[in-house]
Tab-separated table of C-alpha atoms in Angstrom:
chain	number	residue	atom	x	y	z
A	1072	MET	CA	23.767	-36.931	24.396
A	1073	SER	CA	24.516	-34.740	27.743
A	1074	ARG	CA	23.253	-32.045	28.260
A	1075	GLY	CA	26.660	-30.385	29.620
A	1076	ARG	CA	27.489	-29.076	33.376
A	1077	LEU	CA	26.362	-25.520	34.135
A	1078	MET	CA	28.860	-23.377	35.531
A	1079	PRO	CA	27.770	-21.027	38.572
A	1080	PRO	CA	27.580	-17.436	38.123
A	1081	ARG	CA	29.926	-14.754	38.920
A	1082	GLY	CA	29.248	-13.234	42.482
A	1083	GLY	CA	26.510	-15.477	43.107
A	1084	GLY	CA	23.955	-15.291	40.450
A	1085	ARG	CA	22.990	-11.248	41.575
A	1086	LEU	CA	24.267	-9.489	38.692
A	1087	VAL	CA	22.805	-11.824	36.210
A	1088	LEU	CA	19.121	-10.112	35.840
A	1089	PRO	CA	19.661	-6.791	35.178
A	1090	VAL	CA	22.372	-7.929	31.949
A	1091	VAL	CA	19.632	-10.282	30.681
A	1092	LEU	CA	16.919	-7.217	31.093
A	1093	SER	CA	18.791	-4.629	29.357
A	1094	ALA	CA	19.160	-7.120	26.436
A	1095	THR	CA	15.510	-7.469	26.546
A	1096	PHE	CA	14.882	-4.188	26.602
A	1097	ALA	CA	17.055	-2.750	23.718
A	1098	GLN	CA	15.603	-5.903	21.558
A	1099	LEU	CA	11.856	-4.940	21.997
A	1100	LEU	CA	12.469	-0.956	21.990
A	1101	ASN	CA	14.205	-1.956	18.334
A	1102	VAL	CA	10.622	-3.160	16.825
A	1103	THR	CA	8.714	0.054	17.906
A	1104	VAL	CA	11.132	2.565	17.488
A	1105	ALA	CA	11.905	1.371	13.623
A	1106	GLN	CA	8.228	1.770	13.093
A	1107	VAL	CA	6.824	5.287	14.361
A	1108	ALA	CA	10.788	6.798	12.769
A	1109	SER	CA	9.364	4.563	9.109
A	1110	PRO	CA	8.068	7.769	7.081
A	1111	ARG	CA	11.269	10.288	8.457
A	1112	ILE	CA	13.202	6.344	6.618
A	1113	GLN	CA	11.508	7.204	3.141
A	1114	ALA	CA	11.535	10.564	2.976
A	1115	ASP	CA	15.311	10.845	3.864
A	1116	LEU	CA	16.613	8.065	1.862
A	1117	ASP	CA	14.051	8.814	-1.422
A	1118	ALA	CA	12.694	4.638	-0.454
A	1119	GLY	CA	9.715	3.161	-1.591
A	1120	GLY	CA	7.395	1.908	0.674
A	1121	GLY	CA	7.617	-1.300	-0.167
A	1122	THR	CA	11.704	-0.903	1.182
A	1123	VAL	CA	10.557	0.556	3.936
A	1124	ARG	CA	8.340	-2.334	5.142
A	1125	LEU	CA	11.548	-4.839	4.350
A	1126	VAL	CA	13.256	-2.713	6.741
A	1127	LEU	CA	10.430	-3.504	9.914
A	1128	ALA	CA	9.887	-6.662	8.099
A	1129	GLY	CA	13.744	-7.819	8.287
A	1130	TYR	CA	14.084	-7.679	11.344
A	1131	THR	CA	11.341	-10.449	12.267
A	1132	LEU	CA	12.404	-12.797	9.776
A	1133	THR	CA	15.477	-12.955	10.613
A	1134	TYR	CA	14.754	-13.628	14.657
A	1135	ALA	CA	12.138	-15.649	13.405
A	1136	CYS	CA	14.788	-17.677	11.563
A	1137	LEU	CA	17.185	-18.118	14.675
A	1138	LEU	CA	14.795	-18.322	17.786
A	1139	VAL	CA	14.890	-22.520	17.001
A	1140	PRO	CA	18.186	-23.787	16.103
A	1141	ALA	CA	19.465	-21.168	18.884
A	1142	ALA	CA	17.423	-22.224	21.274
A	1143	ARG	CA	19.111	-26.049	20.400
A	1144	LEU	CA	22.401	-24.459	20.000
A	1145	ASP	CA	22.776	-23.466	23.944
A	1146	ASP	CA	23.092	-27.328	24.858
A	1147	ARG	CA	26.188	-27.664	22.877
A	1148	TYR	CA	28.513	-23.338	23.100
A	1149	GLY	CA	25.999	-22.454	26.502
A	1150	TYR	CA	24.050	-19.694	27.425
A	1151	ARG	CA	27.027	-17.441	27.493
A	1152	ARG	CA	28.395	-18.090	24.474
A	1153	LEU	CA	25.176	-17.558	22.169
A	1154	PHE	CA	23.968	-14.560	24.046
A	1155	LEU	CA	27.567	-12.695	24.263
A	1156	ALA	CA	27.265	-13.268	20.499
A	1157	GLY	CA	24.076	-12.371	19.512
A	1158	THR	CA	24.829	-9.535	21.271
A	1159	VAL	CA	27.571	-8.652	19.594
A	1160	VAL	CA	25.981	-9.443	16.245
A	1161	PHE	CA	23.187	-7.013	17.982
A	1162	ALA	CA	24.721	-3.708	18.557
A	1163	VAL	CA	26.846	-4.442	15.104
A	1164	GLY	CA	22.972	-4.027	13.340
A	1165	SER	CA	22.582	-0.807	15.460
A	1166	VAL	CA	25.666	0.801	14.061
A	1167	ALA	CA	25.269	-0.477	10.497
A	1168	SER	CA	21.712	1.019	10.378
A	1169	ALA	CA	22.182	4.401	12.172
A	1170	CYS	CA	25.086	4.322	9.787
A	1171	ALA	CA	23.812	3.156	6.684
A	1172	PRO	CA	24.471	5.242	3.763
A	1173	GLY	CA	21.481	3.816	1.410
A	1174	ALA	CA	18.183	2.262	1.260
A	1175	ALA	CA	19.491	-1.537	0.501
A	1176	SER	CA	22.341	-1.358	3.495
A	1177	LEU	CA	19.862	-0.443	5.519
A	1178	VAL	CA	17.795	-3.477	5.297
A	1179	ALA	CA	20.839	-5.389	5.561
A	1180	ALA	CA	21.665	-4.124	8.679
A	1181	ARG	CA	18.661	-4.556	10.240
A	1182	LEU	CA	18.770	-8.685	9.051
A	1183	VAL	CA	21.782	-8.061	10.960
A	1184	GLN	CA	20.320	-7.465	14.028
A	1185	GLY	CA	17.228	-9.408	13.940
A	1186	ALA	CA	20.168	-12.343	13.583
A	1187	GLY	CA	21.457	-11.358	17.053
A	1188	SER	CA	18.072	-11.065	18.538
A	1189	GLY	CA	17.235	-14.292	17.550
A	1190	LEU	CA	20.432	-15.590	19.124
A	1191	VAL	CA	19.988	-13.734	22.817
A	1192	ALA	CA	16.058	-14.000	23.606
A	1193	PRO	CA	15.966	-17.816	23.622
A	1194	GLN	CA	18.711	-17.894	26.718
A	1195	VAL	CA	17.423	-15.060	28.394
A	1196	LEU	CA	15.128	-16.910	30.551
A	1197	SER	CA	17.173	-20.129	30.476
A	1198	LEU	CA	19.520	-17.687	32.311
A	1199	ILE	CA	17.835	-16.367	34.808
A	1200	GLN	CA	16.480	-20.371	35.131
A	1201	ALA	CA	19.852	-21.908	35.974
A	1202	ALA	CA	20.941	-18.471	37.203
A	1203	VAL	CA	18.466	-16.991	39.816
A	1204	PRO	CA	18.048	-18.960	43.638
A	1205	ALA	CA	14.624	-20.114	43.096
A	1206	ALA	CA	13.370	-17.840	46.068
A	1207	ARG	CA	14.240	-15.283	43.494
A	1208	ARG	CA	13.048	-16.372	40.327
A	1209	PRO	CA	8.972	-15.494	40.544
A	1210	ARG	CA	10.330	-11.794	41.116
A	1211	ALA	CA	12.825	-11.817	38.685
A	1212	LEU	CA	10.754	-13.340	36.000
A	1213	GLY	CA	7.975	-10.242	37.375
A	1214	LEU	CA	10.888	-8.183	36.473
A	1215	TYR	CA	11.367	-9.645	32.801
A	1216	GLY	CA	8.199	-8.928	32.126
A	1217	ALA	CA	7.616	-5.631	33.517
A	1218	THR	CA	11.033	-4.967	31.410
A	1219	MET	CA	8.873	-5.235	28.298
A	1220	ALA	CA	6.089	-3.652	29.330
A	1221	VAL	CA	9.115	-0.634	29.674
A	1222	ALA	CA	10.354	-1.307	26.536
A	1223	SER	CA	7.070	-2.166	24.601
A	1224	LEU	CA	5.357	1.911	25.945
A	1225	ALA	CA	8.775	3.667	25.424
A	1226	GLY	CA	9.545	2.476	22.399
A	1227	PRO	CA	7.339	5.088	20.116
A	1228	LEU	CA	7.646	7.844	22.715
A	1229	LEU	CA	11.562	7.400	22.835
A	1230	GLY	CA	11.930	7.024	18.925
A	1231	ALA	CA	9.200	9.860	18.455
A	1232	LEU	CA	11.590	12.242	21.128
A	1233	VAL	CA	14.837	11.998	19.506
A	1234	LEU	CA	12.862	12.284	15.702
A	1235	ASP	CA	11.166	15.455	16.977
A	1236	ALA	CA	14.692	16.341	18.447
A	1237	ASP	CA	16.720	16.180	14.919
A	1238	LEU	CA	19.570	15.600	16.646
A	1239	PHE	CA	23.230	16.988	15.409
A	1240	GLY	CA	20.841	17.175	12.055
A	1241	LEU	CA	21.450	13.676	12.085
A	1242	GLY	CA	17.215	12.905	11.219
A	1243	TRP	CA	16.020	9.064	12.328
A	1244	ARG	CA	20.063	7.996	12.498
A	1245	PRO	CA	19.584	8.277	15.947
A	1246	VAL	CA	16.767	6.068	16.492
A	1247	PHE	CA	18.892	3.439	15.909
A	1248	LEU	CA	21.553	4.403	18.044
A	1249	LEU	CA	18.945	4.048	21.156
A	1250	THR	CA	19.749	0.525	21.495
A	1251	VAL	CA	23.394	0.623	21.253
A	1252	PRO	CA	24.318	1.950	25.596
A	1253	VAL	CA	21.916	-0.534	26.551
A	1254	ALA	CA	23.385	-3.448	23.798
A	1255	LEU	CA	27.114	-2.355	24.835
A	1256	ALA	CA	25.945	-2.857	28.857
A	1257	SER	CA	24.632	-6.143	28.729
A	1258	LEU	CA	28.073	-7.299	26.672
A	1259	ALA	CA	29.634	-5.995	29.805
A	1260	GLY	CA	28.293	-7.866	32.051
A	1261	THR	CA	28.497	-11.128	30.501
A	1262	ALA	CA	31.190	-11.931	32.308
A	1263	VAL	CA	28.709	-12.482	35.664
A	1264	LEU	CA	26.571	-15.630	33.038
A	1265	PRO	CA	26.404	-18.755	33.706
A	1266	GLY	CA	27.628	-20.885	31.470
A	1267	VAL	CA	27.360	-24.200	30.612
A	1268	ARG	CA	29.872	-26.466	28.915
A	1269	GLY	CA	29.143	-28.286	25.549
A	1270	ALA	CA	27.305	-31.231	25.697
A	1271	ASP	CA	29.155	-34.420	23.593
A	1272	GLY	CA	27.055	-35.502	20.355
A	1273	LEU	CA	24.427	-32.732	19.727
A	1274	ARG	CA	23.219	-32.382	16.087
A	1275	VAL	CA	21.388	-29.717	14.641
A	1276	ASP	CA	19.311	-29.551	12.124
A	1277	LYS	CA	21.085	-27.288	9.719
A	1278	LEU	CA	18.914	-28.489	6.391
A	1279	GLY	CA	16.684	-27.321	8.346
A	1280	ALA	CA	17.086	-24.343	9.512
A	1281	VAL	CA	18.823	-23.186	6.017
A	1282	LEU	CA	15.313	-24.570	4.112
A	1283	VAL	CA	12.911	-22.096	6.800
A	1284	THR	CA	15.271	-19.164	6.371
A	1285	VAL	CA	15.184	-19.360	2.426
A	1286	GLY	CA	11.544	-20.570	1.967
A	1287	SER	CA	10.358	-17.404	4.446
A	1288	GLY	CA	12.455	-15.346	2.522
A	1289	ALA	CA	11.551	-15.913	-0.407
A	1290	LEU	CA	7.860	-15.120	0.497
A	1291	VAL	CA	8.748	-12.217	2.136
A	1292	LEU	CA	10.973	-10.616	-0.014
A	1293	PRO	CA	8.166	-10.356	-2.858
A	1294	LEU	CA	5.382	-9.723	-0.803
A	1295	THR	CA	7.419	-6.129	0.088
A	1296	LEU	CA	8.834	-5.508	-3.147
A	1297	GLY	CA	7.059	-6.937	-5.753
A	1298	ARG	CA	4.151	-4.659	-6.172
A	1299	GLU	CA	6.476	-0.996	-7.067
A	1300	ALA	CA	9.291	-3.174	-8.850
A	1301	GLY	CA	5.674	-4.153	-11.525
A	1302	TRP	CA	5.537	-8.124	-10.007
A	1303	PRO	CA	8.850	-9.028	-12.250
A	1304	TRP	CA	9.732	-12.485	-13.427
A	1305	TRP	CA	12.430	-12.553	-10.160
A	1306	THR	CA	9.441	-12.224	-7.633
A	1307	TRP	CA	7.664	-15.164	-8.901
A	1308	VAL	CA	10.362	-17.300	-8.906
A	1309	GLY	CA	10.680	-16.189	-5.323
A	1310	PHE	CA	6.996	-17.746	-4.434
A	1311	ALA	CA	7.878	-20.878	-6.185
A	1312	VAL	CA	11.478	-21.045	-4.443
A	1313	ALA	CA	9.382	-20.523	-0.882
A	1314	ALA	CA	6.765	-23.265	-1.977
A	1315	ILE	CA	9.992	-25.842	-2.593
A	1316	ALA	CA	11.505	-24.697	0.217
A	1317	LEU	CA	9.523	-24.837	2.947
A	1318	GLY	CA	7.557	-28.105	1.054
A	1319	HIS	CA	10.496	-29.786	1.221
A	1320	PHE	CA	11.119	-28.407	5.062
A	1321	VAL	CA	8.067	-30.360	5.683
A	1322	LEU	CA	8.579	-33.294	3.840
A	1323	SER	CA	11.062	-34.446	4.364
A	1324	LEU	CA	10.559	-33.330	8.905
A	1325	PRO	CA	10.321	-37.776	9.425
A	1326	ARG	CA	13.769	-38.695	7.478
A	1327	ARG	CA	15.861	-35.829	9.106
A	1328	PRO	CA	17.957	-37.072	11.786
A	1329	ASP	CA	17.299	-34.523	15.071
A	1330	PRO	CA	14.884	-32.271	12.955
A	1331	LEU	CA	14.511	-28.798	14.509
A	1332	ILE	CA	10.287	-28.892	15.141
A	1333	HIS	CA	9.517	-33.305	15.628
A	1334	PRO	CA	7.519	-34.998	13.025
A	1335	GLU	CA	4.313	-35.619	15.108
A	1336	VAL	CA	4.095	-32.530	15.011
A	1337	LEU	CA	2.239	-32.424	11.631
A	1338	ARG	CA	-0.483	-35.828	12.675
A	1339	ASP	CA	-1.514	-33.596	15.647
A	1340	ARG	CA	-3.994	-31.412	14.792
A	1341	SER	CA	-4.572	-29.086	17.378
A	1342	ALA	CA	-0.648	-27.948	17.032
A	1343	LEU	CA	-1.496	-27.041	13.245
A	1344	ARG	CA	-4.436	-25.189	14.537
A	1345	GLY	CA	-2.452	-23.640	16.628
A	1346	THR	CA	0.831	-22.754	15.256
A	1347	LEU	CA	-1.442	-21.241	12.680
A	1348	LEU	CA	-4.074	-19.349	14.590
A	1349	VAL	CA	-0.543	-17.900	16.434
A	1350	PHE	CA	0.514	-16.884	12.616
A	1351	VAL	CA	-2.353	-15.273	11.082
A	1352	PHE	CA	-3.233	-13.504	14.288
A	1353	ASN	CA	0.710	-11.856	14.121
A	1354	MET	CA	0.218	-11.434	10.070
A	1355	GLY	CA	-2.503	-8.559	11.825
A	1356	VAL	CA	0.838	-6.846	14.242
A	1357	PRO	CA	2.790	-5.868	14.208
A	1358	SER	CA	1.050	-4.058	11.527
A	1359	PHE	CA	-1.494	-2.861	12.675
A	1360	THR	CA	0.101	0.190	14.644
A	1361	TYR	CA	2.357	-0.292	11.415
A	1362	LEU	CA	-0.503	1.086	9.302
A	1363	LEU	CA	-1.542	4.080	12.103
A	1364	PHE	CA	1.812	5.585	12.357
A	1365	LEU	CA	2.360	5.106	9.217
A	1366	HIS	CA	-1.086	6.910	8.256
A	1367	LEU	CA	-0.952	9.611	11.078
A	1368	GLN	CA	2.267	11.031	10.195
A	1369	SER	CA	2.994	10.879	5.921
A	1370	ALA	CA	-1.001	11.169	5.235
A	1371	LEU	CA	-2.305	13.571	7.827
A	1372	GLY	CA	0.483	15.141	8.540
A	1373	TYR	CA	1.335	14.188	12.084
A	1374	SER	CA	4.667	15.132	13.909
A	1375	ALA	CA	5.791	11.709	15.513
A	1376	PRO	CA	5.448	12.824	18.981
A	1377	ALA	CA	1.885	13.491	18.389
A	1378	ALA	CA	1.582	10.467	16.597
A	1379	ALA	CA	3.221	8.255	19.361
A	1380	LEU	CA	0.829	9.685	21.977
A	1381	THR	CA	-1.827	8.867	19.619
A	1382	SER	CA	-1.246	5.242	19.614
A	1383	ALA	CA	-0.714	5.619	23.287
A	1384	PRO	CA	-4.320	4.341	24.667
A	1385	PHE	CA	-3.907	1.460	22.201
A	1386	ALA	CA	-0.543	0.319	24.737
A	1387	GLY	CA	-1.632	1.605	27.386
A	1388	ALA	CA	-4.909	-0.631	27.285
A	1389	ALA	CA	-3.104	-3.854	25.845
A	1390	VAL	CA	-1.455	-3.770	29.784
A	1391	LEU	CA	-4.547	-3.929	31.320
A	1392	GLY	CA	-5.655	-6.452	28.390
A	1393	SER	CA	-2.933	-9.447	29.952
A	1394	ARG	CA	-3.457	-8.903	33.840
A	1395	ALA	CA	-7.052	-9.561	32.979
A	1396	ALA	CA	-6.112	-12.032	30.768
A	1397	PRO	CA	-6.017	-14.414	33.618
A	1398	ALA	CA	-10.188	-13.998	35.166
A	1399	LEU	CA	-10.792	-14.346	31.505
A	1400	GLY	CA	-8.932	-17.325	31.223
A	1401	ARG	CA	-10.440	-19.532	33.895
A	1402	ARG	CA	-13.948	-18.072	33.341
A	1403	HIS	CA	-13.853	-18.601	29.438
A	1404	GLY	CA	-11.463	-20.484	28.245
A	1405	ALA	CA	-10.496	-19.875	24.542
A	1406	ALA	CA	-13.610	-17.938	24.263
A	1407	VAL	CA	-11.839	-15.170	24.710
A	1408	LEU	CA	-9.740	-15.615	21.814
A	1409	THR	CA	-12.423	-15.604	19.384
A	1410	PHE	CA	-14.363	-12.440	21.104
A	1411	ALA	CA	-10.522	-10.443	21.363
A	1412	SER	CA	-10.483	-11.062	17.671
A	1413	LEU	CA	-14.124	-10.106	16.715
A	1414	VAL	CA	-13.476	-6.813	18.994
A	1415	LEU	CA	-10.391	-5.924	17.110
A	1416	ALA	CA	-12.369	-7.015	13.847
A	1417	GLY	CA	-14.509	-4.138	14.903
A	1418	VAL	CA	-11.876	-1.550	15.931
A	1419	SER	CA	-10.188	-1.748	12.807
A	1420	LEU	CA	-13.617	-1.147	10.968
A	1421	THR	CA	-14.376	1.304	12.825
A	1422	LEU	CA	-11.145	3.335	12.414
A	1423	ALA	CA	-11.352	2.886	8.849
A	1424	PRO	CA	-13.920	6.864	8.802
A	1425	LEU	CA	-13.161	8.274	12.090
A	1426	MET	CA	-9.470	8.590	10.678
A	1427	SER	CA	-11.185	10.934	8.074
A	1428	SER	CA	-11.940	14.491	10.233
A	1429	THR	CA	-10.378	15.838	13.304
A	1430	ALA	CA	-12.906	14.957	15.656
A	1431	GLY	CA	-13.005	12.065	14.425
A	1432	ARG	CA	-9.755	11.555	15.626
A	1433	GLN	CA	-10.604	12.217	19.076
A	1434	ALA	CA	-13.701	10.294	18.773
A	1435	ALA	CA	-10.926	7.473	18.066
A	1436	LEU	CA	-8.920	7.108	21.457
A	1437	PRO	CA	-11.265	5.660	22.954
A	1438	VAL	CA	-11.367	3.103	20.519
A	1439	LEU	CA	-7.977	2.002	19.983
A	1440	ALA	CA	-8.573	1.809	23.793
A	1441	VAL	CA	-10.920	-1.481	23.613
A	1442	GLY	CA	-8.391	-2.754	20.532
A	1443	GLY	CA	-5.641	-2.820	23.360
A	1444	ALA	CA	-7.702	-4.420	25.919
A	1445	ALA	CA	-9.026	-7.027	23.142
A	1446	PHE	CA	-5.354	-7.115	21.572
A	1447	GLY	CA	-3.362	-7.506	25.720
A	1448	ALA	CA	-6.013	-10.028	26.994
A	1449	PHE	CA	-5.180	-12.520	23.330
A	1450	THR	CA	-1.885	-12.446	23.550
A	1451	ALA	CA	-1.641	-12.602	27.312
A	1452	SER	CA	-3.666	-16.007	26.897
A	1453	VAL	CA	-3.149	-17.715	23.648
A	1454	PHE	CA	0.128	-19.643	24.200
A	1455	ALA	CA	-0.883	-21.352	27.334
A	1456	LEU	CA	-4.381	-21.910	25.956
A	1457	VAL	CA	-2.564	-23.432	22.978
A	1458	LEU	CA	0.045	-25.805	25.065
A	1459	ALA	CA	-2.589	-26.399	26.668
A	1460	SER	CA	-4.263	-28.846	23.749
A	1461	VAL	CA	-1.373	-30.189	22.837
A	1462	HIS	CA	0.519	-33.726	23.896
A	1463	GLY	CA	2.589	-35.997	23.430
A	1464	PRO	CA	5.873	-35.909	21.465
A	1465	ALA	CA	4.448	-32.487	19.690
A	1466	ALA	CA	3.762	-30.506	22.618
A	1467	GLY	CA	8.101	-29.580	23.124
A	1468	SER	CA	7.914	-28.828	19.015
A	1469	VAL	CA	4.977	-26.184	19.475
A	1470	SER	CA	6.576	-24.535	22.208
A	1471	GLY	CA	9.894	-23.629	19.666
A	1472	LEU	CA	7.083	-23.410	17.041
A	1473	LEU	CA	4.853	-21.144	18.917
A	1474	PRO	CA	7.002	-18.286	19.035
A	1475	THR	CA	8.525	-18.242	15.259
A	1476	ALA	CA	4.672	-18.266	14.311
A	1477	GLN	CA	4.510	-15.009	15.930
A	1478	GLN	CA	7.412	-13.716	14.454
A	1479	LEU	CA	7.561	-14.802	10.423
A	1480	GLY	CA	3.138	-13.760	10.835
A	1481	GLY	CA	4.913	-10.212	11.454
A	1482	SER	CA	6.877	-10.079	9.329
A	1483	VAL	CA	4.377	-11.963	6.428
A	1484	GLY	CA	1.794	-8.864	7.816
A	1485	VAL	CA	3.467	-6.052	7.849
A	1486	ALA	CA	4.199	-6.923	3.917
A	1487	VAL	CA	1.200	-7.666	3.180
A	1488	ALA	CA	-0.717	-5.258	4.835
A	1489	GLY	CA	1.705	-2.750	2.791
A	1490	LEU	CA	0.496	-3.716	0.292
A	1491	ALA	CA	-3.034	-3.213	0.912
A	1492	TYR	CA	-2.704	0.660	2.276
A	1493	SER	CA	-0.347	0.999	-0.980
A	1494	ALA	CA	-3.553	-0.893	-3.447
A	1495	PRO	CA	-4.945	1.985	-5.659
A	1496	ALA	CA	-7.151	4.083	-3.717
A	1497	ASP	CA	-9.486	7.238	-4.421
A	1498	GLY	CA	-6.920	9.404	-1.667
A	1499	THR	CA	-5.314	7.941	1.331
A	1500	ASP	CA	-8.530	8.425	3.417
A	1501	ALA	CA	-9.530	5.201	1.385
A	1502	ALA	CA	-6.327	4.106	1.439
A	1503	PHE	CA	-7.032	3.581	4.872
A	1504	ARG	CA	-9.705	2.221	4.433
A	1505	HIS	CA	-8.362	-0.743	2.029
A	1506	ALA	CA	-6.001	-1.522	4.722
A	1507	MET	CA	-8.466	-1.490	7.811
A	1508	ALA	CA	-10.462	-3.973	6.207
A	1509	TYR	CA	-6.796	-6.359	5.525
A	1510	GLN	CA	-6.861	-5.796	9.562
A	1511	ALA	CA	-10.542	-6.598	9.854
A	1512	ALA	CA	-10.392	-9.751	7.681
A	1513	VAL	CA	-7.361	-11.139	9.689
A	1514	PHE	CA	-8.725	-10.664	13.077
A	1515	VAL	CA	-12.192	-12.851	11.637
A	1516	LEU	CA	-10.455	-15.495	10.507
A	1517	THR	CA	-8.956	-15.680	13.597
A	1518	ALA	CA	-11.515	-15.804	15.508
A	1519	LEU	CA	-12.635	-18.668	12.987
A	1520	ILE	CA	-9.588	-20.220	13.854
A	1521	SER	CA	-9.793	-19.485	17.489
A	1522	LEU	CA	-13.555	-21.182	17.977
A	1523	ARG	CA	-11.484	-24.814	18.083
A	1524	THR	CA	-8.408	-24.221	19.619
A	1525	GLY	CA	-7.927	-24.031	23.612
A	1526	ALA	CA	-8.902	-25.404	26.106
A	1527	ALA	CA	-12.315	-25.295	27.683
A	1528	PRO	CA	-13.379	-22.552	30.964
A	1529	GLY	CA	-10.936	-23.692	33.835
A	1530	ALA	CA	-9.755	-27.039	32.885
A	1531	SER	CA	-6.327	-27.788	33.271
A	1532	ASN	CA	-4.041	-31.063	31.763
A	1533	GLY	CA	-2.395	-32.459	34.233
A	1534	GLY	CA	-3.241	-30.450	37.682
A	1535	GLY	CA	-5.749	-27.693	37.846
A	1536	ASP	CA	-5.116	-23.928	37.547
A	1537	ALA	CA	-1.513	-22.841	37.270
A	1538	ARG	CA	-1.927	-21.511	40.914
A	1539	GLY	CA	-5.362	-19.814	40.494
A	1540	THR	CA	-4.584	-18.176	37.325
A	1541	GLY	CA	-6.725	-19.948	35.077
A	1542	LEU	CA	-4.353	-21.011	32.704
A	1543	PRO	CA	-3.855	-24.766	32.150
A	1544	GLU	CA	-0.916	-25.877	33.133
A	1545	VAL	CA	1.024	-28.019	30.084
A	1546	SER	CA	1.543	-31.042	31.011
A	1547	GLY	CA	5.602	-31.663	32.437
A	1548	ARG	CA	5.806	-28.168	33.347
A	1549	ARG	CA	8.549	-27.319	35.980
A	1550	PRO	CA	6.582	-25.508	38.976
A	1551	GLU	CA	9.117	-22.410	38.425
A	1552	LEU	CA	8.167	-22.241	34.863
A	1553	ARG	CA	4.525	-22.687	35.672
A	1554	PHE	CA	4.504	-19.895	37.416
A	1555	SER	CA	6.947	-17.985	35.291
A	1556	THR	CA	3.694	-17.601	33.134
A	1557	VAL	CA	1.623	-15.841	35.642
A	1558	ARG	CA	4.345	-13.454	37.099
A	1559	ILE	CA	4.899	-12.462	33.101
A	1560	GLY	CA	1.139	-13.046	31.902
A	1561	ARG	CA	-0.004	-9.978	34.911
A	1562	SER	CA	2.567	-7.902	33.651
A	1563	VAL	CA	3.513	-8.221	30.429
A	1564	SER	CA	2.755	-5.087	27.368
A	1565	ALA	CA	1.504	-7.369	24.010
A	1566	LYS	CA	2.054	-3.919	22.520
A	1567	ILE	CA	4.572	-5.718	20.260
A	1568	GLY	CA	2.359	-9.562	19.601
A	1569	VAL	CA	4.481	-11.397	22.757
A	1570	GLY	CA	2.111	-13.099	25.148
A	1571	PRO	CA	3.814	-13.894	28.271
A	1572	ALA	CA	3.675	-17.665	27.583
A	1573	SER	CA	6.081	-17.398	25.390
A	1574	CYS	CA	8.823	-15.971	27.398
A	1575	ASP	CA	7.786	-19.861	28.847
A	1576	ALA	CA	7.656	-20.928	25.539
A	1577	LEU	CA	11.407	-19.984	24.986
A	1578	THR	CA	13.315	-21.317	27.864
A	1579	ARG	CA	10.609	-25.198	26.832
A	1580	VAL	CA	12.303	-25.386	23.737
A	1581	TYR	CA	13.770	-28.735	23.315
A	1582	ARG	CA	14.693	-28.942	26.497
C-alpha cells in the first residue's frame, strides 16, 4: 500500500501552527464549558439529570469512536481534507448546540460536535510533524502542550463568566458559541495546510468502526437514562446490543481484513492491562469535576464563577503534577500510577464530609490541590509507561487504543457517576458522599490494576530514557516524537484527562 505523496504547505509551514493550535483549543475548551453549564441547561430545558449527563457523555462518545478510523483515513484522503471536514462538522455542531430547542436536539448536536473533534484530533500532530521543520518542531510541540493547558484551565472560567453575564438573555447558549469563532479561524486557515495525495488500495475496517460505535452507544445510553426512566425494557435491550456488538468486534478481529486493532492485542496481557487501566482511570474523570460543579451549583447554590474558582486549585495543581511526572517516573516507574490513584481515592473520601459546611469547603481547597497534583502526575505518565511495556505488533494498535479508551472511559464514567449521585439518599450531602464513594472505588481499582503495569524505575526500552526525562521510550519511535512526549509532559494540563503521551500516540496510530 502506498502512503501517498506529501504536498508541502503554503508559506513554508509557518502559518500551520496557529491553524492547528486553534482547533486544539476549541476541542478542549468544549469539554469543560459544558460541565460548568450543565446545571443551567438542566433547569432551562426542564431536562432530567440523565439527559444532561448524555449532553456531556455524548461528546466524548463520538469523539472516541472516530479517533482510530480517522487516523487511518488520513492516508486515504489527506490531512488537510480530514481537518477541513472535521472542523466544519465541529462548527456546525457548536451552532446547533447553541440553537437547540430541546434536550434531545442538544444531545444530537453534541454528538455531531464530538464527531468533528474525532476527525480533527489525529490530524493535528500529524500536520505539525509534516509541516513544521525539525529545527522548529520542539518549540511547536511545546506550544501545543501549552495550548492544551490554557484551554483546560480557561474552560470553566470562560464558561462561568459567560453564564454569569447572561448575554442577550440567552442563558447557557452562548457557552457553546465560544468555540465557533475559533473554529471559523481554523477553517479560514486550512488553505495553508499540507495535504497527502490519497493512497491507492487503503482499506478501512468499516464493520469494526460500526460495531464499536453501536456497542459503545448502546452501553452509554441506558446507563445514562435508565434510572430516570425506571429501567424499561429498552434499557436491557441496549445492554444486550452492546454485549453482542462489542463481543462480535473482539471475536471477529482475526478474520477481518485490515482490522481497526491488531489481533495480537488480545494475546498481549500488557496491552490489555494497560488499555483497561486507562479506561478505568478515566471512569473517574471527567466525572470528578462534573460532580464537583454539579454539587456546588445545584445543591449548594454557588454561582458558576464561584464554582469555577473553587475548582481552580485542582486544575492549577494538575499542571504542576504533570511537570513533576518525568522525574517521578525516572525514580519510581509505574509506582507513580499506584500512588497517584490512591491519593485521588483519599481525596474523594476526604471531600465528602468537607462539603457539608462552609468551613469545610474552605478546607477543601488544599485537598483539591493535592488531588490535582496526583491527577496531573498520573495522566502525564500513564501512556508512556503502558506503551513501554507493550512490544511487537500490538504496540501500534495500543497507541490508538489508549486515547480511545480514555474518551470512552470518560463517557461511561459520567453516566455511572450520575447514577451514584442521583441514587436515593437522605439529602444532598448524602448524595455527594455516594458519588465520592464511587470515585474512590474507581481510583482504588485503578491502583490495583496499575500494580502490574508499566516499566520499572529508570527502565528504558531500546535506547534509554527519553532524553533524560525518566519517561521510557517505546521501541521504534522517531526521535522527534520521543521529544514531543517530553515537551508536552512538561506543559500540558491534565484537567480533562489528556496526558502528554496521548499526543504522541495520536500521531502514531497505524503509521
